[in-house]
């Protein structure tokens, strides 16, 4: 089945540690996106990538980093510089509309 | 920067009631608009989209939306809701500034339908 796979579904980390969220797609889409979802704030764009080896900062990129070494993969690293990292993270790809993964709920304690 | 406003944050309805969720977008040249739904514990799903043509767009599960350019609105409607429509609904707009397509979302509307 074609789609977007995010792993893990739930992730717990200690404060001060970097953590990497995985996003893989087999839809052959060029564009991929990372969003953060918080209650009452909708989805806010963290980073996006139109093609391999290229990515752009979104509205809330501070404290995050990404890479796009392969078309299928767009991992997001939440660094210790992110002040409020506990959130629900959604990865998406684009082809006439956005296709979303099931999300990763990150809790930092 | 473009933005999307959803004015109703929480809506509570009884089954069979009619639904209208408001969405206003900011002008940005070409207008591409979407409604997404997120059922409890599930991923975001596309309900419908508007790129051009007939301003009344029909989507899945009996939903429709009307694009009104003069009001910068793209409201979502359903004539008769069911308990299974309980979900969070997001309006979104494509922001193509800078040569990259980005999807900008509203804050969402939580709909609770009571039997």
PDB file of N, CA, C and O in Angstrom, chain B residues 17-95:
ATOM      1  N   UNK B  17     -28.816  17.504  12.805  1.00  0.00           N
ATOM      2  CA  UNK B  17     -28.723  18.961  12.655  1.00  0.00           C
ATOM      3  C   UNK B  17     -27.856  19.293  11.453  1.00  0.00           C
ATOM      4  O   UNK B  17     -27.033  18.484  11.015  1.00  0.00           O
ATOM      5  N   UNK B  18     -28.034  20.512  10.943  1.00  0.00           N
ATOM      6  CA  UNK B  18     -27.196  20.950   9.828  1.00  0.00           C
ATOM      7  C   UNK B  18     -25.921  21.591  10.370  1.00  0.00           C
ATOM      8  O   UNK B  18     -25.896  22.158  11.452  1.00  0.00           O
ATOM      9  N   UNK B  19     -24.871  21.479   9.569  1.00  0.00           N
ATOM     10  CA  UNK B  19     -23.559  21.957   9.984  1.00  0.00           C
ATOM     11  C   UNK B  19     -23.037  22.998   9.009  1.00  0.00           C
ATOM     12  O   UNK B  19     -23.148  22.836   7.794  1.00  0.00           O
ATOM     13  N   UNK B  20     -22.468  24.061   9.554  1.00  0.00           N
ATOM     14  CA  UNK B  20     -21.685  24.980   8.735  1.00  0.00           C
ATOM     15  C   UNK B  20     -20.503  25.458   9.554  1.00  0.00           C
ATOM     16  O   UNK B  20     -20.680  26.038  10.622  1.00  0.00           O
ATOM     17  N   UNK B  21     -19.315  25.181   9.070  1.00  0.00           N
ATOM     18  CA  UNK B  21     -18.073  25.615   9.726  1.00  0.00           C
ATOM     19  C   UNK B  21     -17.444  26.714   8.884  1.00  0.00           C
ATOM     20  O   UNK B  21     -17.240  26.550   7.683  1.00  0.00           O
ATOM     21  N   UNK B  22     -17.107  27.814   9.539  1.00  0.00           N
ATOM     22  CA  UNK B  22     -16.568  28.966   8.826  1.00  0.00           C
ATOM     23  C   UNK B  22     -15.076  28.870   8.568  1.00  0.00           C
ATOM     24  O   UNK B  22     -14.319  28.339   9.394  1.00  0.00           O
ATOM     25  N   UNK B  23     -14.660  29.384   7.417  1.00  0.00           N
ATOM     26  CA  UNK B  23     -13.244  29.466   7.073  1.00  0.00           C
ATOM     27  C   UNK B  23     -13.040  30.704   6.222  1.00  0.00           C
ATOM     28  O   UNK B  23     -13.728  30.882   5.209  1.00  0.00           O
ATOM     29  N   UNK B  24     -12.112  31.546   6.622  1.00  0.00           N
ATOM     30  CA  UNK B  24     -11.723  32.706   5.825  1.00  0.00           C
ATOM     31  C   UNK B  24     -10.239  32.627   5.513  1.00  0.00           C
ATOM     32  O   UNK B  24      -9.430  32.298   6.374  1.00  0.00           O
ATOM     33  N   UNK B  25      -9.910  32.918   4.281  1.00  0.00           N
ATOM     34  CA  UNK B  25      -8.520  32.833   3.855  1.00  0.00           C
ATOM     35  C   UNK B  25      -8.031  34.229   3.476  1.00  0.00           C
ATOM     36  O   UNK B  25      -8.812  35.133   3.235  1.00  0.00           O
ATOM     37  N   UNK B  26      -6.710  34.363   3.438  1.00  0.00           N
ATOM     38  CA  UNK B  26      -6.147  35.637   3.008  1.00  0.00           C
ATOM     39  C   UNK B  26      -5.802  35.537   1.532  1.00  0.00           C
ATOM     40  O   UNK B  26      -5.428  34.475   1.043  1.00  0.00           O
ATOM     41  N   UNK B  27      -5.939  36.651   0.838  1.00  0.00           N
ATOM     42  CA  UNK B  27      -5.732  36.646  -0.597  1.00  0.00           C
ATOM     43  C   UNK B  27      -4.255  36.451  -0.922  1.00  0.00           C
ATOM     44  O   UNK B  27      -3.386  37.004  -0.279  1.00  0.00           O
ATOM     45  N   UNK B  28      -3.966  35.641  -1.915  1.00  0.00           N
ATOM     46  CA  UNK B  28      -2.569  35.440  -2.288  1.00  0.00           C
ATOM     47  C   UNK B  28      -2.418  35.053  -3.734  1.00  0.00           C
ATOM     48  O   UNK B  28      -1.631  34.177  -4.066  1.00  0.00           O
ATOM     49  N   UNK B  29      -3.184  35.664  -4.607  1.00  0.00           N
ATOM     50  CA  UNK B  29      -3.106  35.325  -6.022  1.00  0.00           C
ATOM     51  C   UNK B  29      -3.975  34.110  -6.301  1.00  0.00           C
ATOM     52  O   UNK B  29      -5.156  34.087  -5.995  1.00  0.00           O
ATOM     53  N   UNK B  30      -3.385  33.071  -6.841  1.00  0.00           N
ATOM     54  CA  UNK B  30      -4.129  31.837  -7.105  1.00  0.00           C
ATOM     55  C   UNK B  30      -4.601  31.243  -5.788  1.00  0.00           C
ATOM     56  O   UNK B  30      -3.837  31.149  -4.826  1.00  0.00           O
ATOM     57  N   UNK B  31      -5.884  30.858  -5.757  1.00  0.00           N
ATOM     58  CA  UNK B  31      -6.462  30.354  -4.515  1.00  0.00           C
ATOM     59  C   UNK B  31      -6.691  28.853  -4.631  1.00  0.00           C
ATOM     60  O   UNK B  31      -7.438  28.397  -5.493  1.00  0.00           O
ATOM     61  N   UNK B  32      -6.013  28.109  -3.778  1.00  0.00           N
ATOM     62  CA  UNK B  32      -6.225  26.659  -3.671  1.00  0.00           C
ATOM     63  C   UNK B  32      -6.594  26.355  -2.218  1.00  0.00           C
ATOM     64  O   UNK B  32      -5.804  26.616  -1.318  1.00  0.00           O
ATOM     65  N   UNK B  33      -7.787  25.816  -2.007  1.00  0.00           N
ATOM     66  CA  UNK B  33      -8.320  25.659  -0.665  1.00  0.00           C
ATOM     67  C   UNK B  33      -8.691  24.209  -0.374  1.00  0.00           C
ATOM     68  O   UNK B  33      -9.098  23.482  -1.284  1.00  0.00           O
ATOM     69  N   UNK B  34      -8.577  23.827   0.887  1.00  0.00           N
ATOM     70  CA  UNK B  34      -8.822  22.446   1.297  1.00  0.00           C
ATOM     71  C   UNK B  34      -9.578  22.409   2.624  1.00  0.00           C
ATOM     72  O   UNK B  34      -9.465  23.325   3.438  1.00  0.00           O
ATOM     73  N   UNK B  35     -10.311  21.329   2.820  1.00  0.00           N
ATOM     74  CA  UNK B  35     -10.812  20.963   4.134  1.00  0.00           C
ATOM     75  C   UNK B  35     -10.316  19.553   4.441  1.00  0.00           C
ATOM     76  O   UNK B  35     -10.476  18.644   3.628  1.00  0.00           O
ATOM     77  N   UNK B  36      -9.726  19.424   5.643  1.00  0.00           N
ATOM     78  CA  UNK B  36      -9.269  18.137   6.133  1.00  0.00           C
ATOM     79  C   UNK B  36     -10.045  17.786   7.389  1.00  0.00           C
ATOM     80  O   UNK B  36     -10.484  18.667   8.137  1.00  0.00           O
ATOM     81  N   UNK B  37     -10.153  16.481   7.658  1.00  0.00           N
ATOM     82  CA  UNK B  37     -10.813  16.008   8.865  1.00  0.00           C
ATOM     83  C   UNK B  37      -9.869  15.057   9.606  1.00  0.00           C
ATOM     84  O   UNK B  37      -9.115  14.304   8.978  1.00  0.00           O
ATOM     85  N   UNK B  38      -9.912  15.150  10.921  1.00  0.00           N
ATOM     86  CA  UNK B  38      -9.104  14.248  11.749  1.00  0.00           C
ATOM     87  C   UNK B  38     -10.036  13.591  12.759  1.00  0.00           C
ATOM     88  O   UNK B  38     -10.471  14.229  13.731  1.00  0.00           O
ATOM     89  N   UNK B  39     -10.376  12.313  12.520  1.00  0.00           N
ATOM     90  CA  UNK B  39     -11.195  11.566  13.463  1.00  0.00           C
ATOM     91  C   UNK B  39     -10.334  11.157  14.651  1.00  0.00           C
ATOM     92  O   UNK B  39      -9.112  11.032  14.519  1.00  0.00           O
ATOM     93  N   UNK B  40     -10.944  10.956  15.802  1.00  0.00           N
ATOM     94  CA  UNK B  40     -10.165  10.616  17.003  1.00  0.00           C
ATOM     95  C   UNK B  40      -9.220   9.445  16.761  1.00  0.00           C
ATOM     96  O   UNK B  40      -9.642   8.381  16.311  1.00  0.00           O
ATOM     97  N   UNK B  41      -7.950   9.663  17.018  1.00  0.00           N
ATOM     98  CA  UNK B  41      -6.954   8.606  16.888  1.00  0.00           C
ATOM     99  C   UNK B  41      -6.541   8.284  15.469  1.00  0.00           C
ATOM    100  O   UNK B  41      -5.791   7.325  15.247  1.00  0.00           O
ATOM    101  N   UNK B  42      -7.004   9.057  14.508  1.00  0.00           N
ATOM    102  CA  UNK B  42      -6.672   8.770  13.116  1.00  0.00           C
ATOM    103  C   UNK B  42      -5.890   9.915  12.481  1.00  0.00           C
ATOM    104  O   UNK B  42      -5.772  10.999  13.038  1.00  0.00           O
ATOM    105  N   UNK B  43      -5.357   9.632  11.290  1.00  0.00           N
ATOM    106  CA  UNK B  43      -4.584  10.667  10.619  1.00  0.00           C
ATOM    107  C   UNK B  43      -5.498  11.612   9.845  1.00  0.00           C
ATOM    108  O   UNK B  43      -6.672  11.329   9.657  1.00  0.00           O
ATOM    109  N   UNK B  44      -4.957  12.716   9.443  1.00  0.00           N
ATOM    110  CA  UNK B  44      -5.711  13.707   8.670  1.00  0.00           C
ATOM    111  C   UNK B  44      -6.123  13.141   7.322  1.00  0.00           C
ATOM    112  O   UNK B  44      -5.326  12.519   6.622  1.00  0.00           O
ATOM    113  N   UNK B  45      -7.375  13.389   6.971  1.00  0.00           N
ATOM    114  CA  UNK B  45      -7.889  12.922   5.683  1.00  0.00           C
ATOM    115  C   UNK B  45      -8.462  14.105   4.907  1.00  0.00           C
ATOM    116  O   UNK B  45      -9.067  14.988   5.502  1.00  0.00           O
ATOM    117  N   UNK B  46      -8.299  14.082   3.596  1.00  0.00           N
ATOM    118  CA  UNK B  46      -8.831  15.137   2.754  1.00  0.00           C
ATOM    119  C   UNK B  46     -10.328  14.958   2.578  1.00  0.00           C
ATOM    120  O   UNK B  46     -10.794  13.891   2.175  1.00  0.00           O
ATOM    121  N   UNK B  47     -11.088  15.997   2.889  1.00  0.00           N
ATOM    122  CA  UNK B  47     -12.539  15.978   2.676  1.00  0.00           C
ATOM    123  C   UNK B  47     -12.882  16.482   1.280  1.00  0.00           C
ATOM    124  O   UNK B  47     -13.702  15.894   0.582  1.00  0.00           O
ATOM    125  N   UNK B  48     -12.296  17.616   0.926  1.00  0.00           N
ATOM    126  CA  UNK B  48     -12.554  18.210  -0.386  1.00  0.00           C
ATOM    127  C   UNK B  48     -11.528  19.298  -0.653  1.00  0.00           C
ATOM    128  O   UNK B  48     -10.825  19.732   0.254  1.00  0.00           O
ATOM    129  N   UNK B  49     -11.484  19.719  -1.922  1.00  0.00           N
ATOM    130  CA  UNK B  49     -10.545  20.770  -2.287  1.00  0.00           C
ATOM    131  C   UNK B  49     -11.128  21.610  -3.409  1.00  0.00           C
ATOM    132  O   UNK B  49     -11.972  21.139  -4.192  1.00  0.00           O
ATOM    133  N   UNK B  50     -10.684  22.845  -3.479  1.00  0.00           N
ATOM    134  CA  UNK B  50     -11.073  23.765  -4.534  1.00  0.00           C
ATOM    135  C   UNK B  50      -9.826  24.346  -5.166  1.00  0.00           C
ATOM    136  O   UNK B  50      -8.990  24.929  -4.468  1.00  0.00           O
ATOM    137  N   UNK B  51      -9.742  24.200  -6.498  1.00  0.00           N
ATOM    138  CA  UNK B  51      -8.644  24.809  -7.240  1.00  0.00           C
ATOM    139  C   UNK B  51      -9.193  25.876  -8.206  1.00  0.00           C
ATOM    140  O   UNK B  51      -8.634  26.950  -8.340  1.00  0.00           O
ATOM    141  N   UNK B  52     -10.281  25.542  -8.881  1.00  0.00           N
ATOM    142  CA  UNK B  52     -10.896  26.477  -9.825  1.00  0.00           C
ATOM    143  C   UNK B  52     -12.228  25.876 -10.250  1.00  0.00           C
ATOM    144  O   UNK B  52     -12.582  24.770  -9.865  1.00  0.00           O
ATOM    145  N   UNK B  53     -13.000  26.646 -11.055  1.00  0.00           N
ATOM    146  CA  UNK B  53     -14.238  26.117 -11.590  1.00  0.00           C
ATOM    147  C   UNK B  53     -15.422  26.342 -10.671  1.00  0.00           C
ATOM    148  O   UNK B  53     -15.516  27.359  -9.985  1.00  0.00           O
ATOM    149  N   UNK B  54     -16.328  25.389 -10.636  1.00  0.00           N
ATOM    150  CA  UNK B  54     -17.566  25.496  -9.862  1.00  0.00           C
ATOM    151  C   UNK B  54     -17.222  25.814  -8.406  1.00  0.00           C
ATOM    152  O   UNK B  54     -16.494  25.058  -7.751  1.00  0.00           O
ATOM    153  N   UNK B  55     -17.745  26.931  -7.885  1.00  0.00           N
ATOM    154  CA  UNK B  55     -17.401  27.308  -6.509  1.00  0.00           C
ATOM    155  C   UNK B  55     -18.034  26.412  -5.457  1.00  0.00           C
ATOM    156  O   UNK B  55     -17.651  26.477  -4.285  1.00  0.00           O
ATOM    157  N   UNK B  56     -18.999  25.611  -5.840  1.00  0.00           N
ATOM    158  CA  UNK B  56     -19.597  24.670  -4.894  1.00  0.00           C
ATOM    159  C   UNK B  56     -18.919  23.316  -5.096  1.00  0.00           C
ATOM    160  O   UNK B  56     -19.077  22.665  -6.123  1.00  0.00           O
ATOM    161  N   UNK B  57     -18.170  22.914  -4.080  1.00  0.00           N
ATOM    162  CA  UNK B  57     -17.358  21.705  -4.187  1.00  0.00           C
ATOM    163  C   UNK B  57     -17.974  20.608  -3.331  1.00  0.00           C
ATOM    164  O   UNK B  57     -18.294  20.840  -2.165  1.00  0.00           O
ATOM    165  N   UNK B  58     -18.119  19.453  -3.909  1.00  0.00           N
ATOM    166  CA  UNK B  58     -18.648  18.317  -3.133  1.00  0.00           C
ATOM    167  C   UNK B  58     -17.494  17.390  -2.762  1.00  0.00           C
ATOM    168  O   UNK B  58     -16.613  17.101  -3.583  1.00  0.00           O
ATOM    169  N   UNK B  59     -17.526  16.924  -1.517  1.00  0.00           N
ATOM    170  CA  UNK B  59     -16.470  16.047  -1.053  1.00  0.00           C
ATOM    171  C   UNK B  59     -17.018  14.699  -0.616  1.00  0.00           C
ATOM    172  O   UNK B  59     -18.124  14.314  -0.981  1.00  0.00           O
ATOM    173  N   UNK B  60     -16.222  14.036   0.201  1.00  0.00           N
ATOM    174  CA  UNK B  60     -16.628  12.721   0.665  1.00  0.00           C
ATOM    175  C   UNK B  60     -17.588  12.844   1.844  1.00  0.00           C
ATOM    176  O   UNK B  60     -17.684  13.906   2.476  1.00  0.00           O
ATOM    177  N   UNK B  61     -18.309  11.775   2.116  1.00  0.00           N
ATOM    178  CA  UNK B  61     -19.168  11.640   3.294  1.00  0.00           C
ATOM    179  C   UNK B  61     -20.251  12.720   3.357  1.00  0.00           C
ATOM    180  O   UNK B  61     -20.685  13.096   4.448  1.00  0.00           O
ATOM    181  N   UNK B  62     -20.693  13.225   2.229  1.00  0.00           N
ATOM    182  CA  UNK B  62     -21.799  14.166   2.193  1.00  0.00           C
ATOM    183  C   UNK B  62     -21.445  15.611   2.490  1.00  0.00           C
ATOM    184  O   UNK B  62     -22.325  16.457   2.613  1.00  0.00           O
ATOM    185  N   UNK B  63     -20.150  15.905   2.616  1.00  0.00           N
ATOM    186  CA  UNK B  63     -19.720  17.275   2.879  1.00  0.00           C
ATOM    187  C   UNK B  63     -19.621  18.075   1.569  1.00  0.00           C
ATOM    188  O   UNK B  63     -19.349  17.518   0.512  1.00  0.00           O
ATOM    189  N   UNK B  64     -19.826  19.374   1.699  1.00  0.00           N
ATOM    190  CA  UNK B  64     -19.610  20.270   0.584  1.00  0.00           C
ATOM    191  C   UNK B  64     -19.073  21.594   1.119  1.00  0.00           C
ATOM    192  O   UNK B  64     -19.181  21.881   2.325  1.00  0.00           O
ATOM    193  N   UNK B  65     -18.482  22.383   0.236  1.00  0.00           N
ATOM    194  CA  UNK B  65     -17.977  23.688   0.637  1.00  0.00           C
ATOM    195  C   UNK B  65     -18.217  24.657  -0.510  1.00  0.00           C
ATOM    196  O   UNK B  65     -18.188  24.272  -1.682  1.00  0.00           O
ATOM    197  N   UNK B  66     -18.430  25.907  -0.140  1.00  0.00           N
ATOM    198  CA  UNK B  66     -18.679  26.932  -1.144  1.00  0.00           C
ATOM    199  C   UNK B  66     -17.592  27.988  -1.088  1.00  0.00           C
ATOM    200  O   UNK B  66     -17.346  28.588  -0.029  1.00  0.00           O
ATOM    201  N   UNK B  67     -16.954  28.214  -2.221  1.00  0.00           N
ATOM    202  CA  UNK B  67     -15.931  29.252  -2.353  1.00  0.00           C
ATOM    203  C   UNK B  67     -16.624  30.551  -2.729  1.00  0.00           C
ATOM    204  O   UNK B  67     -17.285  30.627  -3.775  1.00  0.00           O
ATOM    205  N   UNK B  68     -16.515  31.557  -1.857  1.00  0.00           N
ATOM    206  CA  UNK B  68     -17.091  32.867  -2.146  1.00  0.00           C
ATOM    207  C   UNK B  68     -15.947  33.862  -2.171  1.00  0.00           C
ATOM    208  O   UNK B  68     -15.450  34.296  -1.116  1.00  0.00           O
ATOM    209  N   UNK B  69     -15.553  34.246  -3.372  1.00  0.00           N
ATOM    210  CA  UNK B  69     -14.363  35.079  -3.542  1.00  0.00           C
ATOM    211  C   UNK B  69     -14.537  36.442  -2.879  1.00  0.00           C
ATOM    212  O   UNK B  69     -13.616  36.963  -2.257  1.00  0.00           O
ATOM    213  N   UNK B  70     -15.725  37.018  -3.006  1.00  0.00           N
ATOM    214  CA  UNK B  70     -15.956  38.363  -2.471  1.00  0.00           C
ATOM    215  C   UNK B  70     -15.871  38.411  -0.949  1.00  0.00           C
ATOM    216  O   UNK B  70     -15.633  39.465  -0.368  1.00  0.00           O
ATOM    217  N   UNK B  71     -16.069  37.270  -0.330  1.00  0.00           N
ATOM    218  CA  UNK B  71     -16.025  37.208   1.139  1.00  0.00           C
ATOM    219  C   UNK B  71     -14.765  36.514   1.636  1.00  0.00           C
ATOM    220  O   UNK B  71     -14.601  36.333   2.846  1.00  0.00           O
ATOM    221  N   UNK B  72     -13.885  36.108   0.743  1.00  0.00           N
ATOM    222  CA  UNK B  72     -12.683  35.356   1.109  1.00  0.00           C
ATOM    223  C   UNK B  72     -13.051  34.172   2.003  1.00  0.00           C
ATOM    224  O   UNK B  72     -12.378  33.877   2.991  1.00  0.00           O
ATOM    225  N   UNK B  73     -14.142  33.491   1.658  1.00  0.00           N
ATOM    226  CA  UNK B  73     -14.612  32.417   2.523  1.00  0.00           C
ATOM    227  C   UNK B  73     -14.686  31.087   1.785  1.00  0.00           C
ATOM    228  O   UNK B  73     -14.836  31.031   0.551  1.00  0.00           O
ATOM    229  N   UNK B  74     -14.595  30.032   2.558  1.00  0.00           N
ATOM    230  CA  UNK B  74     -14.684  28.663   2.036  1.00  0.00           C
ATOM    231  C   UNK B  74     -15.308  27.812   3.135  1.00  0.00           C
ATOM    232  O   UNK B  74     -14.677  26.953   3.730  1.00  0.00           O
ATOM    233  N   UNK B  75     -16.587  28.038   3.401  1.00  0.00           N
ATOM    234  CA  UNK B  75     -17.270  27.380   4.513  1.00  0.00           C
ATOM    235  C   UNK B  75     -17.643  25.941   4.178  1.00  0.00           C
ATOM    236  O   UNK B  75     -18.065  25.642   3.058  1.00  0.00           O
ATOM    237  N   UNK B  76     -17.528  25.106   5.171  1.00  0.00           N
ATOM    238  CA  UNK B  76     -17.857  23.684   5.036  1.00  0.00           C
ATOM    239  C   UNK B  76     -19.276  23.451   5.516  1.00  0.00           C
ATOM    240  O   UNK B  76     -19.679  23.971   6.565  1.00  0.00           O
ATOM    241  N   UNK B  77     -20.032  22.614   4.787  1.00  0.00           N
ATOM    242  CA  UNK B  77     -21.427  22.367   5.150  1.00  0.00           C
ATOM    243  C   UNK B  77     -21.756  20.889   5.028  1.00  0.00           C
ATOM    244  O   UNK B  77     -21.146  20.152   4.229  1.00  0.00           O
ATOM    245  N   UNK B  78     -22.739  20.510   5.856  1.00  0.00           N
ATOM    246  CA  UNK B  78     -23.341  19.183   5.727  1.00  0.00           C
ATOM    247  C   UNK B  78     -24.778  19.310   6.192  1.00  0.00           C
ATOM    248  O   UNK B  78     -25.039  19.840   7.277  1.00  0.00           O
ATOM    249  N   UNK B  79     -25.742  18.857   5.399  1.00  0.00           N
ATOM    250  CA  UNK B  79     -27.148  19.086   5.736  1.00  0.00           C
ATOM    251  C   UNK B  79     -27.615  18.356   6.989  1.00  0.00           C
ATOM    252  O   UNK B  79     -28.474  18.865   7.702  1.00  0.00           O
ATOM    253  N   UNK B  80     -27.032  17.189   7.265  1.00  0.00           N
ATOM    254  CA  UNK B  80     -27.497  16.398   8.395  1.00  0.00           C
ATOM    255  C   UNK B  80     -26.314  15.606   8.957  1.00  0.00           C
ATOM    256  O   UNK B  80     -25.815  14.670   8.321  1.00  0.00           O
ATOM    257  N   UNK B  81     -25.865  15.983  10.145  1.00  0.00           N
ATOM    258  CA  UNK B  81     -24.664  15.338  10.698  1.00  0.00           C
ATOM    259  C   UNK B  81     -25.029  14.043  11.418  1.00  0.00           C
ATOM    260  O   UNK B  81     -26.154  13.846  11.874  1.00  0.00           O
ATOM    261  N   UNK B  82     -24.020  13.192  11.520  1.00  0.00           N
ATOM    262  CA  UNK B  82     -24.164  11.933  12.236  1.00  0.00           C
ATOM    263  C   UNK B  82     -23.147  11.893  13.377  1.00  0.00           C
ATOM    264  O   UNK B  82     -22.159  12.639  13.361  1.00  0.00           O
ATOM    265  N   UNK B  83     -23.379  11.006  14.323  1.00  0.00           N
ATOM    266  CA  UNK B  83     -22.472  10.865  15.445  1.00  0.00           C
ATOM    267  C   UNK B  83     -21.044  10.604  14.952  1.00  0.00           C
ATOM    268  O   UNK B  83     -20.064  11.089  15.518  1.00  0.00           O
ATOM    269  N   UNK B  84     -20.928   9.879  13.846  1.00  0.00           N
ATOM    270  CA  UNK B  84     -19.612   9.525  13.299  1.00  0.00           C
ATOM    271  C   UNK B  84     -18.869  10.719  12.696  1.00  0.00           C
ATOM    272  O   UNK B  84     -17.704  10.596  12.321  1.00  0.00           O
ATOM    273  N   UNK B  85     -19.533  11.862  12.599  1.00  0.00           N
ATOM    274  CA  UNK B  85     -18.855  13.072  12.111  1.00  0.00           C
ATOM    275  C   UNK B  85     -18.077  13.779  13.214  1.00  0.00           C
ATOM    276  O   UNK B  85     -17.403  14.785  12.955  1.00  0.00           O
ATOM    277  N   UNK B  86     -18.172  13.275  14.421  1.00  0.00           N
ATOM    278  CA  UNK B  86     -17.397  13.837  15.524  1.00  0.00           C
ATOM    279  C   UNK B  86     -15.916  13.753  15.188  1.00  0.00           C
ATOM    280  O   UNK B  86     -15.371  12.670  14.974  1.00  0.00           O
ATOM    281  N   UNK B  87     -15.273  14.919  15.123  1.00  0.00           N
ATOM    282  CA  UNK B  87     -13.888  14.979  14.658  1.00  0.00           C
ATOM    283  C   UNK B  87     -13.413  16.421  14.764  1.00  0.00           C
ATOM    284  O   UNK B  87     -14.157  17.315  15.166  1.00  0.00           O
ATOM    285  N   UNK B  88     -12.168  16.627  14.381  1.00  0.00           N
ATOM    286  CA  UNK B  88     -11.650  17.983  14.254  1.00  0.00           C
ATOM    287  C   UNK B  88     -11.490  18.293  12.771  1.00  0.00           C
ATOM    288  O   UNK B  88     -10.990  17.455  12.009  1.00  0.00           O
ATOM    289  N   UNK B  89     -11.901  19.488  12.385  1.00  0.00           N
ATOM    290  CA  UNK B  89     -11.916  19.871  10.982  1.00  0.00           C
ATOM    291  C   UNK B  89     -10.969  21.051  10.770  1.00  0.00           C
ATOM    292  O   UNK B  89     -10.985  22.027  11.521  1.00  0.00           O
ATOM    293  N   UNK B  90     -10.162  20.933   9.725  1.00  0.00           N
ATOM    294  CA  UNK B  90      -9.167  21.958   9.433  1.00  0.00           C
ATOM    295  C   UNK B  90      -9.357  22.499   8.021  1.00  0.00           C
ATOM    296  O   UNK B  90      -9.448  21.736   7.062  1.00  0.00           O
ATOM    297  N   UNK B  91      -9.365  23.808   7.927  1.00  0.00           N
ATOM    298  CA  UNK B  91      -9.362  24.481   6.636  1.00  0.00           C
ATOM    299  C   UNK B  91      -7.911  24.835   6.302  1.00  0.00           C
ATOM    300  O   UNK B  91      -7.114  25.152   7.214  1.00  0.00           O
ATOM    301  N   UNK B  92      -7.546  24.771   5.036  1.00  0.00           N
ATOM    302  CA  UNK B  92      -6.161  25.043   4.663  1.00  0.00           C
ATOM    303  C   UNK B  92      -6.091  25.736   3.311  1.00  0.00           C
ATOM    304  O   UNK B  92      -6.974  25.575   2.461  1.00  0.00           O
ATOM    305  N   UNK B  93      -5.029  26.488   3.137  1.00  0.00           N
ATOM    306  CA  UNK B  93      -4.805  27.239   1.901  1.00  0.00           C
ATOM    307  C   UNK B  93      -3.378  27.006   1.433  1.00  0.00           C
ATOM    308  O   UNK B  93      -2.461  26.929   2.257  1.00  0.00           O
ATOM    309  N   UNK B  94      -3.197  26.920   0.134  1.00  0.00           N
ATOM    310  CA  UNK B  94      -1.844  26.807  -0.400  1.00  0.00           C
ATOM    311  C   UNK B  94      -1.213  28.187  -0.447  1.00  0.00           C
ATOM    312  O   UNK B  94      -1.811  29.139  -0.962  1.00  0.00           O
ATOM    313  N   UNK B  95      -0.035  28.269   0.097  1.00  0.00           N
ATOM    314  CA  UNK B  95       0.774  29.496   0.005  1.00  0.00           C
ATOM    315  C   UNK B  95       1.910  29.197  -0.965  1.00  0.00           C
ATOM    316  O   UNK B  95       2.787  28.391  -0.660  1.00  0.00           O
TER     317      UNK B  95
END
